[in-house]
């Protein structure tokens, strides 16, 4: 796992954006896995600003709320359209976001995973992390071998999401999410985390035991993971000086 610590969120986002841009230039048909949340917002803004060619890029979003129409302002369909897709030249049919309105969740999930395989697999899976170590919507106690499926959110995650729904009472309980096993099949995972409130989850993910109680810790078993942090998110890492030295003294091979 490569841990890249930058002084600020802006600096970490800029380095991550350069990495994504390079992939799109080298592989115009790249397949990206995409997250939602506040964390990737500046990255999406930066990618838009870079005016990259998305024409042949394919995307698969991680998750969506069950029972929410794509038009709902808090849906991840709306989020992705507003913050990325409407600003870039991506081909509509290459965009994939789980359908929260499907009448057959297991069938839909099976098909979505097949679509990922048909596209050649995910080249780069972008990820955020919840304060409890969840990634996608794989809450603590999720199987580390899980596939795409319906999940029930914890009260904490529902509270974190409540703002978009006008309060806790309306905050959805159920979601469709790629599983940890699905995420682990991406060729490269790039996880972003900013702010002190993510420090505990990051320490657990990078340096703690691999445990279903911090589902993102499964990434320790993935051969290619890059983690971009600001100082506050890195504040509880024991091996911080080591990670910093590695990044600053990378030999050009
Ligand atoms: C939600 C999303 C995750 C995201 C997490 C953290 O649960 N499903 O993909 O990583 O929130 O969100 P934020 O980046 O706003 O802290």
mmCIF file of C-alpha atoms and ligand atoms in Angstrom:
data_model
loop_
_atom_site.group_PDB
_atom_site.id
_atom_site.type_symbol
_atom_site.label_atom_id
_atom_site.label_comp_id
_atom_site.label_asym_id
_atom_site.label_seq_id
_atom_site.Cartn_x
_atom_site.Cartn_y
_atom_site.Cartn_z
ATOM 1 C CA UNK A 1 0.000 0.000 0.000
ATOM 2 C CA UNK A 2 1.460 3.342 -1.003
ATOM 3 C CA UNK A 3 0.550 6.139 1.415
ATOM 4 C CA UNK A 4 0.951 9.673 0.058
ATOM 5 C CA UNK A 5 0.636 12.416 2.669
ATOM 6 C CA UNK A 6 0.231 16.005 1.516
ATOM 7 C CA UNK A 7 -0.056 19.150 3.658
ATOM 8 C CA UNK A 8 -3.602 19.923 2.520
ATOM 9 C CA UNK A 9 -6.623 18.412 0.822
ATOM 10 C CA UNK A 10 -5.985 20.645 -2.193
ATOM 11 C CA UNK A 11 -2.410 19.360 -2.567
ATOM 12 C CA UNK A 12 -3.442 15.707 -2.182
ATOM 13 C CA UNK A 13 -6.288 16.179 -4.663
ATOM 14 C CA UNK A 14 -3.932 17.774 -7.199
ATOM 15 C CA UNK A 15 -1.538 14.790 -7.053
ATOM 16 C CA UNK A 16 -4.426 12.317 -7.343
ATOM 17 C CA UNK A 17 -5.913 14.248 -10.294
ATOM 18 C CA UNK A 18 -2.580 14.100 -12.120
ATOM 19 C CA UNK A 19 -2.578 10.355 -11.650
ATOM 20 C CA UNK A 20 -6.101 9.928 -13.052
ATOM 21 C CA UNK A 21 -5.307 12.283 -15.947
ATOM 22 C CA UNK A 22 -2.222 10.281 -16.858
ATOM 23 C CA UNK A 23 -4.256 7.069 -16.931
ATOM 24 C CA UNK A 24 -6.871 8.633 -19.240
ATOM 25 C CA UNK A 25 -4.131 9.886 -21.565
ATOM 26 C CA UNK A 26 -2.343 6.530 -21.642
ATOM 27 C CA UNK A 27 -5.510 4.451 -21.861
ATOM 28 C CA UNK A 28 -8.354 6.334 -23.560
ATOM 29 C CA UNK A 29 -10.639 3.305 -23.034
ATOM 30 C CA UNK A 30 -9.960 3.153 -19.285
ATOM 31 C CA UNK A 31 -12.617 1.740 -16.978
ATOM 32 C CA UNK A 32 -13.037 3.736 -13.768
ATOM 33 C CA UNK A 33 -14.883 2.875 -10.561
ATOM 34 C CA UNK A 34 -16.308 6.020 -8.989
ATOM 35 C CA UNK A 35 -17.356 7.044 -5.475
ATOM 36 C CA UNK A 36 -19.635 9.800 -4.185
ATOM 37 C CA UNK A 37 -19.427 11.871 -0.984
ATOM 38 C CA UNK A 38 -17.673 15.137 -0.134
ATOM 39 C CA UNK A 39 -14.192 13.677 -0.473
ATOM 40 C CA UNK A 40 -14.047 13.225 -4.274
ATOM 41 C CA UNK A 41 -15.764 16.560 -5.039
ATOM 42 C CA UNK A 42 -12.555 18.614 -5.412
ATOM 43 C CA UNK A 43 -11.042 15.777 -7.470
ATOM 44 C CA UNK A 44 -14.011 15.816 -9.848
ATOM 45 C CA UNK A 45 -13.746 19.622 -10.087
ATOM 46 C CA UNK A 46 -10.050 19.337 -10.910
ATOM 47 C CA UNK A 47 -10.643 16.614 -13.526
ATOM 48 C CA UNK A 48 -13.296 18.821 -15.171
ATOM 49 C CA UNK A 49 -10.900 21.772 -15.159
ATOM 50 C CA UNK A 50 -8.260 19.637 -16.892
ATOM 51 C CA UNK A 51 -10.543 19.168 -19.933
ATOM 52 C CA UNK A 52 -9.603 15.515 -20.449
ATOM 53 C CA UNK A 53 -11.035 13.322 -23.175
ATOM 54 C CA UNK A 54 -13.663 11.023 -21.601
ATOM 55 C CA UNK A 55 -15.255 9.984 -24.874
ATOM 56 C CA UNK A 56 -14.214 6.318 -24.687
ATOM 57 C CA UNK A 57 -13.948 6.026 -20.886
ATOM 58 C CA UNK A 58 -16.363 3.684 -19.081
ATOM 59 C CA UNK A 59 -17.463 4.287 -15.480
ATOM 60 C CA UNK A 60 -19.090 2.153 -12.793
ATOM 61 C CA UNK A 61 -20.352 3.819 -9.646
ATOM 62 C CA UNK A 62 -20.001 2.039 -6.350
ATOM 63 C CA UNK A 63 -23.446 2.421 -4.870
ATOM 64 C CA UNK A 64 -26.941 3.940 -4.771
ATOM 65 C CA UNK A 65 -29.863 4.213 -2.349
ATOM 66 C CA UNK A 66 -32.684 1.687 -2.717
ATOM 67 C CA UNK A 67 -36.057 3.187 -3.593
ATOM 68 C CA UNK A 68 -34.672 6.514 -4.758
ATOM 69 C CA UNK A 69 -35.425 7.663 -8.279
ATOM 70 C CA UNK A 70 -32.440 8.857 -10.321
ATOM 71 C CA UNK A 71 -34.029 12.339 -10.353
ATOM 72 C CA UNK A 72 -34.089 12.653 -6.548
ATOM 73 C CA UNK A 73 -31.616 15.427 -5.633
ATOM 74 C CA UNK A 74 -29.917 13.197 -3.013
ATOM 75 C CA UNK A 75 -29.542 10.214 -5.374
ATOM 76 C CA UNK A 76 -26.052 9.275 -6.477
ATOM 77 C CA UNK A 77 -27.321 9.555 -10.064
ATOM 78 C CA UNK A 78 -27.987 13.260 -9.429
ATOM 79 C CA UNK A 79 -24.694 13.660 -7.578
ATOM 80 C CA UNK A 80 -22.654 12.207 -10.422
ATOM 81 C CA UNK A 81 -24.495 14.117 -13.112
ATOM 82 C CA UNK A 82 -24.213 17.444 -11.268
ATOM 83 C CA UNK A 83 -20.601 17.091 -10.179
ATOM 84 C CA UNK A 84 -18.962 15.254 -13.060
ATOM 85 C CA UNK A 85 -20.872 13.824 -15.985
ATOM 86 C CA UNK A 86 -22.607 16.976 -17.225
ATOM 87 C CA UNK A 87 -19.248 18.757 -17.395
ATOM 88 C CA UNK A 88 -17.305 16.172 -19.445
ATOM 89 C CA UNK A 89 -17.617 14.526 -22.871
ATOM 90 C CA UNK A 90 -18.351 11.022 -21.548
ATOM 91 C CA UNK A 91 -20.554 8.805 -23.738
ATOM 92 C CA UNK A 92 -23.872 8.302 -21.945
ATOM 93 C CA UNK A 93 -24.064 4.559 -22.546
ATOM 94 C CA UNK A 94 -20.653 4.117 -20.891
ATOM 95 C CA UNK A 95 -21.965 5.433 -17.546
ATOM 96 C CA UNK A 96 -23.134 2.810 -15.048
ATOM 97 C CA UNK A 97 -24.759 3.639 -11.717
ATOM 98 C CA UNK A 98 -26.676 1.071 -9.660
ATOM 99 C CA UNK A 99 -30.453 1.342 -10.165
ATOM 100 C CA UNK A 100 -32.084 1.995 -6.804
ATOM 101 C CA UNK A 101 -35.519 1.432 -8.340
ATOM 102 C CA UNK A 102 -34.917 -2.061 -9.680
ATOM 103 C CA UNK A 103 -37.583 -4.604 -8.806
ATOM 104 C CA UNK A 104 -35.002 -7.411 -8.771
ATOM 105 C CA UNK A 105 -31.958 -6.446 -6.706
ATOM 106 C CA UNK A 106 -30.079 -9.801 -6.881
ATOM 107 C CA UNK A 107 -30.641 -9.996 -10.661
ATOM 108 C CA UNK A 108 -29.576 -6.379 -11.118
ATOM 109 C CA UNK A 109 -26.412 -6.885 -9.050
ATOM 110 C CA UNK A 110 -25.441 -10.000 -10.985
ATOM 111 C CA UNK A 111 -25.899 -8.120 -14.264
ATOM 112 C CA UNK A 112 -23.894 -5.103 -13.020
ATOM 113 C CA UNK A 113 -20.965 -7.327 -12.064
ATOM 114 C CA UNK A 114 -21.201 -9.002 -15.490
ATOM 115 C CA UNK A 115 -21.106 -5.568 -17.138
ATOM 116 C CA UNK A 116 -17.900 -4.798 -15.222
ATOM 117 C CA UNK A 117 -16.369 -8.053 -16.491
ATOM 118 C CA UNK A 118 -17.588 -7.380 -20.051
ATOM 119 C CA UNK A 119 -15.916 -3.966 -19.947
ATOM 120 C CA UNK A 120 -12.622 -5.740 -19.154
ATOM 121 C CA UNK A 121 -12.664 -5.076 -15.395
ATOM 122 C CA UNK A 122 -12.003 -1.847 -13.525
ATOM 123 C CA UNK A 123 -8.589 -0.284 -14.205
ATOM 124 C CA UNK A 124 -8.767 2.272 -11.427
ATOM 125 C CA UNK A 125 -11.220 2.177 -8.549
ATOM 126 C CA UNK A 126 -11.496 5.531 -6.773
ATOM 127 C CA UNK A 127 -12.631 5.231 -3.172
ATOM 128 C CA UNK A 128 -13.515 7.297 -0.135
ATOM 129 C CA UNK A 129 -13.855 5.969 3.392
ATOM 130 C CA UNK A 130 -16.487 6.452 6.078
ATOM 131 C CA UNK A 131 -15.516 7.413 9.641
ATOM 132 C CA UNK A 132 -16.066 3.776 10.635
ATOM 133 C CA UNK A 133 -13.946 2.359 7.814
ATOM 134 C CA UNK A 134 -16.790 1.619 5.396
ATOM 135 C CA UNK A 135 -16.058 1.872 1.717
ATOM 136 C CA UNK A 136 -18.809 2.018 -0.875
ATOM 137 C CA UNK A 137 -21.615 1.162 1.525
ATOM 138 C CA UNK A 138 -19.878 -1.894 2.978
ATOM 139 C CA UNK A 139 -20.593 -1.214 6.622
ATOM 140 C CA UNK A 140 -18.530 -2.712 9.479
ATOM 141 C CA UNK A 141 -19.193 -6.461 9.718
ATOM 142 C CA UNK A 142 -19.538 -6.723 5.916
ATOM 143 C CA UNK A 143 -17.961 -9.864 4.521
ATOM 144 C CA UNK A 144 -14.557 -9.071 3.106
ATOM 145 C CA UNK A 145 -15.452 -11.416 0.228
ATOM 146 C CA UNK A 146 -18.818 -9.737 -0.417
ATOM 147 C CA UNK A 147 -20.177 -9.183 -3.904
ATOM 148 C CA UNK A 148 -22.555 -6.505 -5.097
ATOM 149 C CA UNK A 149 -25.770 -6.691 -3.072
ATOM 150 C CA UNK A 150 -28.268 -4.837 -0.943
ATOM 151 C CA UNK A 151 -26.933 -3.590 2.418
ATOM 152 C CA UNK A 152 -28.619 -2.067 5.444
ATOM 153 C CA UNK A 153 -26.984 1.136 6.671
ATOM 154 C CA UNK A 154 -25.928 1.679 10.265
ATOM 155 C CA UNK A 155 -27.569 4.493 12.243
ATOM 156 C CA UNK A 156 -24.285 6.400 12.078
ATOM 157 C CA UNK A 157 -24.103 6.344 8.276
ATOM 158 C CA UNK A 158 -27.816 7.245 8.047
ATOM 159 C CA UNK A 159 -27.119 10.206 10.329
ATOM 160 C CA UNK A 160 -24.153 11.271 8.165
ATOM 161 C CA UNK A 161 -26.439 11.147 5.110
ATOM 162 C CA UNK A 162 -29.530 12.671 6.754
ATOM 163 C CA UNK A 163 -28.865 16.231 5.554
ATOM 164 C CA UNK A 164 -29.609 15.348 1.930
ATOM 165 C CA UNK A 165 -32.968 13.876 2.918
ATOM 166 C CA UNK A 166 -34.253 16.601 5.232
ATOM 167 C CA UNK A 167 -33.643 14.615 8.438
ATOM 168 C CA UNK A 168 -32.928 11.241 9.969
ATOM 169 C CA UNK A 169 -36.511 9.971 9.574
ATOM 170 C CA UNK A 170 -36.294 10.177 5.776
ATOM 171 C CA UNK A 171 -32.671 8.977 5.545
ATOM 172 C CA UNK A 172 -32.776 5.631 3.660
ATOM 173 C CA UNK A 173 -31.999 2.340 5.387
ATOM 174 C CA UNK A 174 -31.165 0.319 2.298
ATOM 175 C CA UNK A 175 -28.607 0.652 -0.472
ATOM 176 C CA UNK A 176 -27.100 -1.327 -3.321
ATOM 177 C CA UNK A 177 -23.300 -1.434 -3.196
ATOM 178 C CA UNK A 178 -20.403 -3.168 -4.879
ATOM 179 C CA UNK A 179 -19.005 -5.647 -2.358
ATOM 180 C CA UNK A 180 -15.517 -5.625 -0.895
ATOM 181 C CA UNK A 181 -14.800 -8.647 -3.112
ATOM 182 C CA UNK A 182 -15.965 -6.639 -6.147
ATOM 183 C CA UNK A 183 -13.755 -3.674 -5.229
ATOM 184 C CA UNK A 184 -10.769 -5.971 -4.671
ATOM 185 C CA UNK A 185 -10.933 -7.102 -8.317
ATOM 186 C CA UNK A 186 -10.030 -3.632 -9.620
ATOM 187 C CA UNK A 187 -6.489 -3.541 -10.971
ATOM 188 C CA UNK A 188 -5.611 -0.476 -8.890
ATOM 189 C CA UNK A 189 -7.433 1.158 -5.973
ATOM 190 C CA UNK A 190 -6.942 4.836 -5.180
ATOM 191 C CA UNK A 191 -8.410 5.912 -1.849
ATOM 192 C CA UNK A 192 -8.752 9.527 -0.728
ATOM 193 C CA UNK A 193 -9.351 10.694 2.853
ATOM 194 C CA UNK A 194 -9.229 14.174 4.328
ATOM 195 C CA UNK A 195 -9.711 15.682 7.755
ATOM 196 C CA UNK A 196 -9.131 14.600 11.342
ATOM 197 C CA UNK A 197 -12.465 12.769 11.537
ATOM 198 C CA UNK A 198 -11.075 10.168 9.091
ATOM 199 C CA UNK A 199 -7.800 9.650 11.059
ATOM 200 C CA UNK A 200 -9.009 6.670 13.095
ATOM 201 C CA UNK A 201 -10.502 4.856 10.095
ATOM 202 C CA UNK A 202 -7.288 5.458 8.115
ATOM 203 C CA UNK A 203 -5.040 4.211 10.928
ATOM 204 C CA UNK A 204 -7.171 1.069 11.132
ATOM 205 C CA UNK A 205 -7.229 0.605 7.376
ATOM 206 C CA UNK A 206 -3.476 1.055 6.799
ATOM 207 C CA UNK A 207 -1.894 -0.225 10.010
ATOM 208 C CA UNK A 208 -4.579 -2.130 11.881
ATOM 209 C CA UNK A 209 -5.504 -5.778 11.489
ATOM 210 C CA UNK A 210 -7.491 -6.858 8.449
ATOM 211 C CA UNK A 211 -10.947 -6.952 9.917
ATOM 212 C CA UNK A 212 -14.581 -6.827 8.841
ATOM 213 C CA UNK A 213 -14.979 -4.121 11.512
ATOM 214 C CA UNK A 214 -12.967 -1.824 9.225
ATOM 215 C CA UNK A 215 -13.959 -3.153 5.798
ATOM 216 C CA UNK A 216 -11.478 -0.923 3.943
ATOM 217 C CA UNK A 217 -8.664 -2.765 5.783
ATOM 218 C CA UNK A 218 -9.225 -5.569 3.231
ATOM 219 C CA UNK A 219 -7.217 -3.348 0.876
ATOM 220 C CA UNK A 220 -4.102 -4.539 2.725
ATOM 221 C CA UNK A 221 -4.589 -7.746 0.737
ATOM 222 C CA UNK A 222 -4.764 -5.892 -2.594
ATOM 223 C CA UNK A 223 -1.496 -5.764 -4.597
ATOM 224 C CA UNK A 224 -1.903 -2.163 -5.800
ATOM 225 C CA UNK A 225 -3.403 0.488 -3.567
ATOM 226 C CA UNK A 226 -2.527 4.186 -3.365
ATOM 227 C CA UNK A 227 -3.863 6.244 -0.464
ATOM 228 C CA UNK A 228 -3.910 10.044 -0.706
ATOM 229 C CA UNK A 229 -4.218 11.853 2.640
ATOM 230 C CA UNK A 230 -3.961 15.330 4.067
ATOM 231 C CA UNK A 231 -2.037 15.809 7.343
ATOM 232 C CA UNK A 232 -5.087 15.592 9.645
ATOM 233 C CA UNK A 233 -6.279 12.313 8.085
ATOM 234 C CA UNK A 234 -2.734 10.912 8.449
ATOM 235 C CA UNK A 235 -2.355 12.117 12.044
ATOM 236 C CA UNK A 236 -2.829 8.700 13.698
ATOM 237 C CA UNK A 237 -0.493 6.732 11.418
ATOM 238 C CA UNK A 238 2.476 5.295 13.338
ATOM 239 C CA UNK A 239 4.747 4.995 10.294
ATOM 240 C CA UNK A 240 4.096 8.486 8.904
ATOM 241 C CA UNK A 241 7.815 9.478 8.569
ATOM 242 C CA UNK A 242 8.489 6.280 6.638
ATOM 243 C CA UNK A 243 5.628 6.872 4.178
ATOM 244 C CA UNK A 244 6.767 10.447 3.691
ATOM 245 C CA UNK A 245 10.384 9.426 3.062
ATOM 246 C CA UNK A 246 9.313 6.830 0.492
ATOM 247 C CA UNK A 247 7.283 9.399 -1.470
ATOM 248 C CA UNK A 248 9.997 12.062 -1.370
ATOM 249 C CA UNK A 249 12.800 9.688 -2.394
ATOM 250 C CA UNK A 250 11.154 7.553 -5.050
ATOM 251 C CA UNK A 251 13.820 6.185 -7.394
ATOM 252 C CA UNK A 252 12.981 6.691 -11.055
ATOM 253 C CA UNK A 253 13.037 3.095 -12.279
HETATM 254 C C1 LIG B 1 -20.832 7.324 1.737
HETATM 255 C C2 LIG B 1 -20.414 6.748 0.387
HETATM 256 C C3 LIG B 1 -18.959 6.317 0.407
HETATM 257 C C4 LIG B 1 -18.098 7.452 0.927
HETATM 258 C C5 LIG B 1 -18.516 7.824 2.336
HETATM 259 C C6 LIG B 1 -17.707 8.962 2.920
HETATM 260 O O1 LIG B 1 -21.095 6.324 2.640
HETATM 261 N N1 LIG B 1 -21.249 5.631 0.012
HETATM 262 O O2 LIG B 1 -18.558 5.923 -0.900
HETATM 263 O O3 LIG B 1 -16.739 7.075 0.905
HETATM 264 O O4 LIG B 1 -19.877 8.217 2.284
HETATM 265 O O5 LIG B 1 -18.258 10.200 2.543
HETATM 266 P P1 LIG B 1 -17.496 11.576 2.634
HETATM 267 O O6 LIG B 1 -16.500 11.583 1.545
HETATM 268 O O7 LIG B 1 -18.581 12.608 2.418
HETATM 269 O O8 LIG B 1 -16.888 11.654 3.980
#
